[in-house]
Short mmCIF file of C-alpha atoms and ligand atoms in Angstrom, two decimals:
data_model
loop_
_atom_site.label_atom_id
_atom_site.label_comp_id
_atom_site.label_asym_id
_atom_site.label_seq_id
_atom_site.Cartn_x
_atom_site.Cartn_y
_atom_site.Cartn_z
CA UNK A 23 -27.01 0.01 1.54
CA UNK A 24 -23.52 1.64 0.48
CA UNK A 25 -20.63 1.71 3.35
CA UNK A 26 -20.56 4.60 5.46
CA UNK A 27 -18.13 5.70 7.91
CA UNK A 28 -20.28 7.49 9.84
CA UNK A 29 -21.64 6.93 13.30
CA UNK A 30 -24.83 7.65 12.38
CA UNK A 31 -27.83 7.00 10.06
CA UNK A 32 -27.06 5.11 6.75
CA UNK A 33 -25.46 7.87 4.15
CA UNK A 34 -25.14 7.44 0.19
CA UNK A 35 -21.95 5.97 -1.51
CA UNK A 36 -21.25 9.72 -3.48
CA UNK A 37 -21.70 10.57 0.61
CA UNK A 38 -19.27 8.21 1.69
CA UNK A 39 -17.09 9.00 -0.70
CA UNK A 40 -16.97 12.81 0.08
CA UNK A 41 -16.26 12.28 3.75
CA UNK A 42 -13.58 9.74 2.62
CA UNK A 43 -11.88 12.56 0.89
CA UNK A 44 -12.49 15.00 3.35
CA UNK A 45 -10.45 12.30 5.81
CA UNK A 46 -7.61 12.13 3.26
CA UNK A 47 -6.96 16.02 4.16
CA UNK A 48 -4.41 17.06 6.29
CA UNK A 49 -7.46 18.51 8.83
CA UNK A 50 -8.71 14.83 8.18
CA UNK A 51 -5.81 13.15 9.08
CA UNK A 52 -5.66 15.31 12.22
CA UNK A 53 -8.93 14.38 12.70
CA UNK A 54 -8.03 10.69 12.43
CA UNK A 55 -5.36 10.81 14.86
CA UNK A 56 -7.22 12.55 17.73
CA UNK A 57 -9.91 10.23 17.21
CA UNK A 58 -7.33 7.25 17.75
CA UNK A 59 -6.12 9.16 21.06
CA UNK A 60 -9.54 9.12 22.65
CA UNK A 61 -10.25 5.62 21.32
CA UNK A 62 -7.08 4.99 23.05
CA UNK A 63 -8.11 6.98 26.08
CA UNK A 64 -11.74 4.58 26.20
CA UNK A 65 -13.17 8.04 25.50
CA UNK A 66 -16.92 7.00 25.83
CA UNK A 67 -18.76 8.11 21.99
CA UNK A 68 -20.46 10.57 22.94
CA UNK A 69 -17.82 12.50 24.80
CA UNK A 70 -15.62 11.59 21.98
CA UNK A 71 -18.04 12.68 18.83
CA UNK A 72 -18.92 16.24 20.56
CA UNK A 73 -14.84 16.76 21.10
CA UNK A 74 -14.47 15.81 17.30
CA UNK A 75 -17.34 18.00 15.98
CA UNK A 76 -16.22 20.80 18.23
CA UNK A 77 -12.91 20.90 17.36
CA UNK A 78 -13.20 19.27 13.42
CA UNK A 79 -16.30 20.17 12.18
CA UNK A 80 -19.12 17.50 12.16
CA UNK A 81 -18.18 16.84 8.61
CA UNK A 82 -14.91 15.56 9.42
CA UNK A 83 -15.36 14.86 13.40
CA UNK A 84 -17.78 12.02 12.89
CA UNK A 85 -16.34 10.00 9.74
CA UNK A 86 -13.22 10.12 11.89
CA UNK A 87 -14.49 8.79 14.80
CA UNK A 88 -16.30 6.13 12.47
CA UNK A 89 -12.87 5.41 10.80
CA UNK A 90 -10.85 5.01 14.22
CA UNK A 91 -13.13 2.20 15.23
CA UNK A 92 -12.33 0.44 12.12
CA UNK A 93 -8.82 1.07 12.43
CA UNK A 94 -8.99 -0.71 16.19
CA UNK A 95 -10.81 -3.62 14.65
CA UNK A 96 -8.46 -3.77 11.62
CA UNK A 97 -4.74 -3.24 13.82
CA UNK A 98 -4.34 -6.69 14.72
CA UNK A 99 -4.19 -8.08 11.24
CA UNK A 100 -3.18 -4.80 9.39
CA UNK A 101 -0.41 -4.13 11.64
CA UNK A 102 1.72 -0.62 11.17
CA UNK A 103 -0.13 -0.29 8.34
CA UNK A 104 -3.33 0.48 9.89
CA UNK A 105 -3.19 4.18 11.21
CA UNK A 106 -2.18 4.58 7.28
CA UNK A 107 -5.49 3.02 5.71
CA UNK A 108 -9.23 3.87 5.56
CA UNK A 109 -11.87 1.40 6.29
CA UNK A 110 -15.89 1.18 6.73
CA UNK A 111 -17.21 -1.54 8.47
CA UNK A 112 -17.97 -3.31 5.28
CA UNK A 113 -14.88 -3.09 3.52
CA UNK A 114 -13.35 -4.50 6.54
CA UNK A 115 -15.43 -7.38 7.06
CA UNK A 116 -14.97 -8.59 3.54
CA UNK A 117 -11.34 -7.96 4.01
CA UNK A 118 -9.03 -10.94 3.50
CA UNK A 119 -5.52 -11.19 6.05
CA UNK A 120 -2.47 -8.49 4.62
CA UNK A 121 0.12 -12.29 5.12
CA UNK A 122 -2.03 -14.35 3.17
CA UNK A 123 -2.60 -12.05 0.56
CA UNK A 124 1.25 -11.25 0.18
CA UNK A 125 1.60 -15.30 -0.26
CA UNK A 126 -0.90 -15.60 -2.38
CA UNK A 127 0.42 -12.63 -4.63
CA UNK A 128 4.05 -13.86 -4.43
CA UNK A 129 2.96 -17.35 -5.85
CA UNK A 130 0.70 -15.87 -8.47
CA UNK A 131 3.83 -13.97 -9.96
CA UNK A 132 6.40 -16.21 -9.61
CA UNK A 133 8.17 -16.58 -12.89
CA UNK A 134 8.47 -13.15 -13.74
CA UNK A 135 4.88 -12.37 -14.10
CA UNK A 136 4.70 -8.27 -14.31
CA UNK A 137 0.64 -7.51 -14.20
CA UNK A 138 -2.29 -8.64 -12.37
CA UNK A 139 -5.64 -7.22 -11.73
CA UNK A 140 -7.71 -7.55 -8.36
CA UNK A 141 -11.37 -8.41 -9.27
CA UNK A 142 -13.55 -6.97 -6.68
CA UNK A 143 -11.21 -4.56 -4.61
CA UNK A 144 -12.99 -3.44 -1.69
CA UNK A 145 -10.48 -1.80 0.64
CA UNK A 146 -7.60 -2.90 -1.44
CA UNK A 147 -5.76 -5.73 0.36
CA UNK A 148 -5.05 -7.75 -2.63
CA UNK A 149 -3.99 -4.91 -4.88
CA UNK A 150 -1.34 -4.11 -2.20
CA UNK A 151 -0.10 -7.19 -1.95
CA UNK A 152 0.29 -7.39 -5.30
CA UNK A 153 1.90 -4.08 -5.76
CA UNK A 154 4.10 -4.68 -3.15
CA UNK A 155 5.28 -7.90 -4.50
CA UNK A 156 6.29 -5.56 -7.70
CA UNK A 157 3.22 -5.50 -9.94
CA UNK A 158 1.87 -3.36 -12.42
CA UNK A 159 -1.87 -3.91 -10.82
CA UNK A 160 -5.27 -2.98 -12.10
CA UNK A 161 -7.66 -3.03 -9.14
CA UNK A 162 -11.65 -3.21 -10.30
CA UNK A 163 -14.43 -2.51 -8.15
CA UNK A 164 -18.27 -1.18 -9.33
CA UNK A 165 -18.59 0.33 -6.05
CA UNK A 166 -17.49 3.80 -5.73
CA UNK A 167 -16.36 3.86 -2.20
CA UNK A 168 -14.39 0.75 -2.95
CA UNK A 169 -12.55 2.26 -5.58
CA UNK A 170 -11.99 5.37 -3.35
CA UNK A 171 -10.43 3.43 -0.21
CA UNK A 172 -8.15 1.70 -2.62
CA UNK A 173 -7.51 4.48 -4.56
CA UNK A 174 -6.05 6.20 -0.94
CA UNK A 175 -4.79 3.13 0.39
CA UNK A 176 -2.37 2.02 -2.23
CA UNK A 177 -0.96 5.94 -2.36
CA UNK A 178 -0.68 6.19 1.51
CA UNK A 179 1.49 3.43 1.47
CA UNK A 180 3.53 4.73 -1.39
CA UNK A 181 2.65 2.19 -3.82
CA UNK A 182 0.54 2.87 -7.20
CA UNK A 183 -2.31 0.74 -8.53
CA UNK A 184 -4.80 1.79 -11.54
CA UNK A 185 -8.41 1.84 -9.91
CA UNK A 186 -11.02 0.69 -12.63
CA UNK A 187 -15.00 1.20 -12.28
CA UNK A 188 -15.90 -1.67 -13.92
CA UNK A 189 -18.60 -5.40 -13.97
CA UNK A 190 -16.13 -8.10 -13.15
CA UNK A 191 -18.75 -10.60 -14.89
CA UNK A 192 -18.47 -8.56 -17.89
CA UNK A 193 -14.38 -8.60 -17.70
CA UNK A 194 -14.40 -12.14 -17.38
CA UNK A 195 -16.78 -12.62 -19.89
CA UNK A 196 -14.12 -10.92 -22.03
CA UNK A 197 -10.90 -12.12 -21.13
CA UNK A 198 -8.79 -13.63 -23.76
CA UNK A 199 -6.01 -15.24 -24.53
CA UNK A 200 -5.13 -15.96 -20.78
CA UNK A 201 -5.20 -12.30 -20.37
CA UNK A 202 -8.56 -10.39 -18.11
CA UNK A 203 -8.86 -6.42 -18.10
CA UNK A 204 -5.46 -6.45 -20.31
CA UNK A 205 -3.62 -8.46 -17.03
CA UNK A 206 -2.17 -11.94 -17.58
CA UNK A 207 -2.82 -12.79 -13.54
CA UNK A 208 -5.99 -12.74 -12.18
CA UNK A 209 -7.22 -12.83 -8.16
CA UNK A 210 -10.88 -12.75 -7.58
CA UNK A 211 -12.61 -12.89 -4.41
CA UNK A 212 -16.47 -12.72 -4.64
CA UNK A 213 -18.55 -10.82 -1.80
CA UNK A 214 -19.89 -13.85 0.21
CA UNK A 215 -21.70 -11.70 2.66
CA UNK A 216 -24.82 -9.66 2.37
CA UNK A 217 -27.01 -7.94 5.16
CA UNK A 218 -24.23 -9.07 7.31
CA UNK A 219 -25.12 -12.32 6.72
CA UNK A 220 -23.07 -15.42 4.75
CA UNK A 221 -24.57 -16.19 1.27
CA UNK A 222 -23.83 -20.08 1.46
CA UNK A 223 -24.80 -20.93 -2.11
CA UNK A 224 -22.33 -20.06 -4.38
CA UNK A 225 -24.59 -18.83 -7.40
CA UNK A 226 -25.61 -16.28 -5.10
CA UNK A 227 -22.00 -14.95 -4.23
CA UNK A 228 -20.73 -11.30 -6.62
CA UNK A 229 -19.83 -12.05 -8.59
CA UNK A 230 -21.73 -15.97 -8.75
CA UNK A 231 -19.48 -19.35 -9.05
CA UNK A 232 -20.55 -19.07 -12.93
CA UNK A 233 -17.90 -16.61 -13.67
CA UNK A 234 -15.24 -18.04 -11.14
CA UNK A 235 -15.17 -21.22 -12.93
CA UNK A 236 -15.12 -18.86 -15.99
CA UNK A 237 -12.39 -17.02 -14.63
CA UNK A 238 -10.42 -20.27 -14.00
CA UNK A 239 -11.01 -21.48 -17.43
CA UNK A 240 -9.72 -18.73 -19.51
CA UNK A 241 -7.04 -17.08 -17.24
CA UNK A 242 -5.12 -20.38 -16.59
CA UNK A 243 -3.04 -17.69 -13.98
CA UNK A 244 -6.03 -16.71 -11.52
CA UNK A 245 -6.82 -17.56 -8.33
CA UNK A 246 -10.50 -17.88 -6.55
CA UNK A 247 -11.17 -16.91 -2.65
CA UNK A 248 -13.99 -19.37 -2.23
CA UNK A 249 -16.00 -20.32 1.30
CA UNK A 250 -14.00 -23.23 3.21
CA UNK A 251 -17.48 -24.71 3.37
CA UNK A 252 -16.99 -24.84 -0.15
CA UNK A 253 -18.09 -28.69 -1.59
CA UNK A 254 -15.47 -30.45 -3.56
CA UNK A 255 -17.70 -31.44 -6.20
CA UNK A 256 -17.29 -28.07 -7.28
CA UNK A 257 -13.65 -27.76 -7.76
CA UNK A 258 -13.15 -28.10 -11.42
CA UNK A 259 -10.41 -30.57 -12.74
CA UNK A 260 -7.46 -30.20 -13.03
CA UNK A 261 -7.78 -26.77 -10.58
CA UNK A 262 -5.89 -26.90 -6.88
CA UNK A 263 -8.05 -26.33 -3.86
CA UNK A 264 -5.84 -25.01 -1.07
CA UNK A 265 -7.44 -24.75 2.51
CA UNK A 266 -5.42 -22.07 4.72
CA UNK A 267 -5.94 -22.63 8.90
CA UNK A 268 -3.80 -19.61 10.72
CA UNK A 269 -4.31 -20.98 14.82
CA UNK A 270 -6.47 -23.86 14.20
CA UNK A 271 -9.30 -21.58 12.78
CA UNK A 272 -10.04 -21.92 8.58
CA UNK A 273 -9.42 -18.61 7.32
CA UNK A 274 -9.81 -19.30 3.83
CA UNK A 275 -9.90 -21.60 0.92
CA UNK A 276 -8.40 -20.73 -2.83
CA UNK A 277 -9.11 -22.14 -5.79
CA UNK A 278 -5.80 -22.26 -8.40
CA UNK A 279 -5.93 -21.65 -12.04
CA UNK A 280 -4.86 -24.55 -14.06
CA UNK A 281 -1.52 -22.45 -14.99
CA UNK A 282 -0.83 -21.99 -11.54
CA UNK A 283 -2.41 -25.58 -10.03
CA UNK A 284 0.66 -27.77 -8.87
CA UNK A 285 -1.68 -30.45 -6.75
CA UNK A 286 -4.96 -31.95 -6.03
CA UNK A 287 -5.31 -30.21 -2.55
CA UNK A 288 -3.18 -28.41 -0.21
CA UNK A 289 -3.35 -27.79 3.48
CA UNK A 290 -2.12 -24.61 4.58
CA UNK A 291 -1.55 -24.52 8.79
CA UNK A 292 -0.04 -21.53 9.93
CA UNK A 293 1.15 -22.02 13.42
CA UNK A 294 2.93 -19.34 15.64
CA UNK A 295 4.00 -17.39 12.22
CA UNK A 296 5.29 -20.75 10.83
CA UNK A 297 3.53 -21.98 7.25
CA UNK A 298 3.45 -25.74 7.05
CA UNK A 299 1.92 -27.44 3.70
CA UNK A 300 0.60 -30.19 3.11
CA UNK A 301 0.13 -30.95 -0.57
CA UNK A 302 -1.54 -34.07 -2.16
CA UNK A 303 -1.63 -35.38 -6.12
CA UNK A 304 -4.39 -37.63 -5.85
CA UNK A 305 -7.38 -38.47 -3.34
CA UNK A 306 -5.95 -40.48 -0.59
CA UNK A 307 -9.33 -42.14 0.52
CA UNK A 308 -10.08 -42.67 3.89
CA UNK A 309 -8.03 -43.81 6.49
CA UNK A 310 -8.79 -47.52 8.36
CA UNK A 311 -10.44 -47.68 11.70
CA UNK A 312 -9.57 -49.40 14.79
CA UNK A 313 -9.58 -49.00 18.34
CA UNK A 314 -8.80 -46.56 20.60
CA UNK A 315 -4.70 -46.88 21.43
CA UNK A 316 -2.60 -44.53 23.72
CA UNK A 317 -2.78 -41.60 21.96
CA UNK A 318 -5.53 -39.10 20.18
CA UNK A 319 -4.45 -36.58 17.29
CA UNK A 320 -6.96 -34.18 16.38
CA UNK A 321 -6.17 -33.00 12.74
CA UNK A 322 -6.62 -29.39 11.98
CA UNK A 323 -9.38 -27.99 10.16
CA UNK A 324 -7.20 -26.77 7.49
CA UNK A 325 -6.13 -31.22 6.96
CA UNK A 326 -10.14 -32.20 7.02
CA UNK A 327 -11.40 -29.57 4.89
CA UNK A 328 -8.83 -30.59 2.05
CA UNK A 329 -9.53 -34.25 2.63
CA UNK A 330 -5.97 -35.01 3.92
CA UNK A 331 -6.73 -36.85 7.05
CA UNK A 332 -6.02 -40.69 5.36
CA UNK A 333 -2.64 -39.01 4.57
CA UNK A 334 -1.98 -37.89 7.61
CA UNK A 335 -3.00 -41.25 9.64
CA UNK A 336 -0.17 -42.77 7.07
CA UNK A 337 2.42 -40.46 8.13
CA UNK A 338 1.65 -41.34 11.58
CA UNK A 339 0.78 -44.57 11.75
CA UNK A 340 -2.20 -43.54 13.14
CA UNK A 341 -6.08 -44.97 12.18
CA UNK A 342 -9.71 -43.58 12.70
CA UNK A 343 -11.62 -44.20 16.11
CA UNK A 344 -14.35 -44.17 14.39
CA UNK A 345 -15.24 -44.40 10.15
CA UNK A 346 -17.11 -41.34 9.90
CA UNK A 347 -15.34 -38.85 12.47
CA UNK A 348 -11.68 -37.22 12.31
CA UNK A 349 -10.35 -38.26 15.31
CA UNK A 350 -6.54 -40.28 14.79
CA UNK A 351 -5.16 -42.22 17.28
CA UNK A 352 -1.91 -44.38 17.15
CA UNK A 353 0.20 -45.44 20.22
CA UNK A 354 2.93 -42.94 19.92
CA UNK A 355 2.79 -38.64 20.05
CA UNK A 356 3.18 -37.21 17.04
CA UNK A 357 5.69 -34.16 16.66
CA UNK A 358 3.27 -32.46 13.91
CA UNK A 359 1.60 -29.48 12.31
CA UNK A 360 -1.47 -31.65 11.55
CA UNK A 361 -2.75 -32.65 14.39
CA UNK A 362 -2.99 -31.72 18.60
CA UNK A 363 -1.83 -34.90 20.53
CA UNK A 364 -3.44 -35.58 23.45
CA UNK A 365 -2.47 -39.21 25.59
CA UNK A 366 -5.50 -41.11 26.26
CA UNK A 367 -5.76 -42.75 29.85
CA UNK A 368 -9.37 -43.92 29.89
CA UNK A 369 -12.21 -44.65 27.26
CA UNK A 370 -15.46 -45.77 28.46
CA UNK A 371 -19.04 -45.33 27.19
CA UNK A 372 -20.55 -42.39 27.54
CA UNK A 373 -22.17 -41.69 31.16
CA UNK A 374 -22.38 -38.51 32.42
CA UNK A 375 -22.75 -39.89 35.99
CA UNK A 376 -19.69 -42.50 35.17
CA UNK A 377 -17.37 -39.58 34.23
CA UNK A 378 -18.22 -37.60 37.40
CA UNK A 379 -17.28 -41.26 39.57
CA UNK A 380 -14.13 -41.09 37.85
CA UNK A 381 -13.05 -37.68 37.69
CA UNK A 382 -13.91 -37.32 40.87
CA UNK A 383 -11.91 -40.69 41.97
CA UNK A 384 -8.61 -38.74 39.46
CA UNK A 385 -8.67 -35.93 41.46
CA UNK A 386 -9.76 -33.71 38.24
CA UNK A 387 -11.88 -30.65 38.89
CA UNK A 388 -11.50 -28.65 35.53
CA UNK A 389 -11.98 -30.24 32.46
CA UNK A 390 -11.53 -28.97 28.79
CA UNK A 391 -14.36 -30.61 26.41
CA UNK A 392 -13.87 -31.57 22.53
CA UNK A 393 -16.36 -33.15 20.87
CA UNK A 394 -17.66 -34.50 17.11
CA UNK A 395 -20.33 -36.97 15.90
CA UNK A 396 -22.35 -35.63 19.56
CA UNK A 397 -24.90 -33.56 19.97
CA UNK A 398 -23.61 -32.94 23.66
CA UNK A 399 -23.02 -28.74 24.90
CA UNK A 400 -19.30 -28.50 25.41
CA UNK A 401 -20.03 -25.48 28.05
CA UNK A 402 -22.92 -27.62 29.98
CA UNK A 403 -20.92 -30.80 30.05
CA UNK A 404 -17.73 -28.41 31.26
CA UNK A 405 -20.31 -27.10 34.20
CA UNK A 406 -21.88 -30.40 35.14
CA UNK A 407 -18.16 -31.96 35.48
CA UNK A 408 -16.57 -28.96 37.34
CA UNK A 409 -15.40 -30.67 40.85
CA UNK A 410 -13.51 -29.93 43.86
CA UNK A 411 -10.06 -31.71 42.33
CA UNK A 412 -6.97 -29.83 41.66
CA UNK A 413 -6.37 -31.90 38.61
CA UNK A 414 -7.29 -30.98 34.54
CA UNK A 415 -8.09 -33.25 32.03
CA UNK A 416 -9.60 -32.88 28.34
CA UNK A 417 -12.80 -35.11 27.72
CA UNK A 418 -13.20 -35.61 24.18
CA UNK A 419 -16.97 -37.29 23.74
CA UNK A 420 -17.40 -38.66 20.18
CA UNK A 421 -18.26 -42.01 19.17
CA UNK A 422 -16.45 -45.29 18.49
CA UNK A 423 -17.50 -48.35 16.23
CA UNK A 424 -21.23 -45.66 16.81
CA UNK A 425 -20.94 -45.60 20.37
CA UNK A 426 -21.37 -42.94 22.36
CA UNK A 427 -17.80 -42.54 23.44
CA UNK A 428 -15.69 -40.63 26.16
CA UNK A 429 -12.18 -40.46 25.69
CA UNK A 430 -10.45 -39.24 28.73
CA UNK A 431 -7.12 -37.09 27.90
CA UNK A 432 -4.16 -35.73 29.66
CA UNK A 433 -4.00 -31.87 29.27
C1 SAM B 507 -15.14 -9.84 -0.69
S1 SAM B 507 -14.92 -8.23 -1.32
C2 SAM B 507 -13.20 -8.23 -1.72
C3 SAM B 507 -12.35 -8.11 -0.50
C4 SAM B 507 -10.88 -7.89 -0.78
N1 SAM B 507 -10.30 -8.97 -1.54
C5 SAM B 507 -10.11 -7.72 0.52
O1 SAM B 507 -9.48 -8.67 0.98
O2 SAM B 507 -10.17 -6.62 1.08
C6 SAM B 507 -15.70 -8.30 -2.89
C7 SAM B 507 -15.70 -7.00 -3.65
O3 SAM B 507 -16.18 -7.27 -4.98
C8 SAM B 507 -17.00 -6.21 -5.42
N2 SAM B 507 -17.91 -6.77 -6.44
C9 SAM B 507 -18.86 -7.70 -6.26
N3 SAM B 507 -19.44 -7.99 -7.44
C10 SAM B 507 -18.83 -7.24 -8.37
C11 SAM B 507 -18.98 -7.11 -9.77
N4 SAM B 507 -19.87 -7.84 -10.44
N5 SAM B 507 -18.19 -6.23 -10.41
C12 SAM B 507 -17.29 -5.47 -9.72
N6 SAM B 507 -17.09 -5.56 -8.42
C13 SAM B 507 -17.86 -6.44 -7.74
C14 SAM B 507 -17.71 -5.73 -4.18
O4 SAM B 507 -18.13 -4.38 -4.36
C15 SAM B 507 -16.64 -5.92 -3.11
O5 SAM B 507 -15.91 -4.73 -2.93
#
């Protein structure tokens, strides 16, 4: 089904398109702008929609409203930007983050590089990037409303791209010489999603893994968006595999072109606008086990999707509570981007009727629960504890030597 912008029933792509022009006009992008006023106002839709018709013109009233909503949805990562751009709902849930993409583009140029095309456009977020970062940029979509929110994204924030129709298999297929669609770098980032739903085998992303890791081998300056679930059997040699965490969530992993790979892995953490890496030559293995000590790290997912944890236990001193889960603990805090400390003042088996004795003897009434290697519901075990105490306390169940474990932590 193409994108719509609509509020309604599903409408054609050479539809979509239309009303996406019609928005570009300056009744449009009055249009637009009242619709973000009673968005603002919590205007409910159907208040909102007859306003817009009556005052717009059901051609342009409803796409607006449709386009607002996207805009509200898109502000927090799009920034001042947004009231500038056009979205559907598909484009912007394919859509990557505006800060990563400017990193990634700034590290896919470095060294003077002047072109670059953007395989698979959508709304456009790479080919900004890239354009802003100074880039003569080719941006290449087959789908037509694609190519038309680019096409008006790029100009409405002054910037200039040349929007291709074109098969990015059949590009790739092509490229030469280190050079795709006549560009010497390359970013690619296959539609993962379909029916609103994740396509977890990679043959079935579009374009499928057989022309990323054709990409990679002929472009030696490309770079793949891939799923963090990704399986590192996949990564082809002598390519980097980069795992980006912004506030302890994965947001996305990248596979680097051998011209641009500088590592074996890298983990990304961006914490509170700060970018910490953590970048690794060779598989480090897995870190020993022992006990329980004083203190419990918790690395982020951005360090145990990359395989870094047996690097960071070395860093910190710090060894496995258990072989097969990635939990750290050492006997001192550690000051770090890799991991959330937490001080440890009891470990015992686990007994749901033991922790309630001893929470209730600690005075704790709220807990916060963590968990891995359990099966246990983090919101029923959070119920069954809640108490009368004042006190807080984390209660991280997992196992130990493949016990059923609780680890009791300080906030
Ligand atoms: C995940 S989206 C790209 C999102 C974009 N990087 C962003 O951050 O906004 C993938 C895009 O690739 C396009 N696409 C998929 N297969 C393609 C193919 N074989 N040729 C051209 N475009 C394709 C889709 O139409 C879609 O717009």
């Amino acid at each position: 089904m193409p994108s719509q912008v609509r509020a309604e029933q599903p409408v054609t792509a050479a539809e979509t398109v239309r009303q996406l022009r019609a928005l570009a006009t300056p009744e449009g992008t009055a249009a637009l702008a009242r619709a973000g006023r009673l968005l603002a106002d919590r205007t409910d839709v159907v208040t909102a929609l007859s306003r817009l018709r009556a005052e717009f013109g059901a051609e342009v009233g409803g796409p607006a409203w449709g386009v607002a909503r996207q805009r509200e949805k898109a502000r927090p990562a799009f920034g001042a930007d947004t009231d500038r751009l056009l979205f559907t709902g598909d484009t912007l849930e394919q859509a990557g983050r505006p800060e990563l993409a400017a990193r990634r583009a700034a590290r896919l140029l470095a060294g003077g590089v002047a072109d670059a095309v953007d395989l698979g456009c959508a709304s456009g977020t790479e080919t900004i990037a890239l354009a802003r970062a100074g880039a003569s940029v080719v941006a290449v979509d087959r789908d037509p409303v694609a190519r038309e929110l680019t096409a008006h994204n790029v100009a409405a924030l002054g910037l200039t791209a040349q929007v291709r129709d074109a098969d990015v298999v059949e590009l790739v297929a092509a490229a030469r010489d280190g050079r795709v669609a006549d560009c010497t770098a390359a970013v690619l980032d296959p539609a993962r999603r379909a029916g609103g739903r994740r396509i977890l085998d990679p043959d079935g992303w579009s374009p499928p893994w057989s022309t990323v890791t054709e990409l990679l081998d002929r472009v030696p300056r490309s770079v793949v968006k891939v799923a963090p679930g990704l399986d590192h059997d996949r990564v082809p040699a002598g390519v980097e595999a980069e795992w980006v965490s912004v506030g302890g969530s994965i947001v996305e992993a990248l596979l680097w072109g051998r011209g641009l790979s500088s590592t074996w892995r890298r983990a990304t953490v961006v914490r509170s606008g700060q970018v910490h890496e953590l970048a690794v030559d060779a598989d480090p293995g897995r870190a020993p086990v022992a006990a329980p000590r004083g203190w419990l790290h918790e690395p982020d997912p951005a360090v145990i999707r990359s395989g870094l944890v047996a690097t960071v236990a070395e860093r910190l001193g710090a060894t496995l509570v258990d072989g097969q889960i990635a939990y750290l603990t050492s006997d001192a805090p550690a000051d770090s981007p890799w991991v959330s400390s937490y001080r440890v003042t009891d470990v015992l088996p686990f007994s749901v009727k033991r922790l309630k004795a001893l929470l209730r003897e600690r005075g704790i009434g709220r807990v916060v629960v963590k968990k891995r290697g359990s099966a246990v519901e983090p919101e029923a075990l959070v119920k069954q504890l809640r108490g009368k105490g004042e006190g807080r306390a984390v209660v991280v169940v997992t196992r130990v030597a493949d016990v059923p474990t609780v680890l009791l932590c300080e906030p």
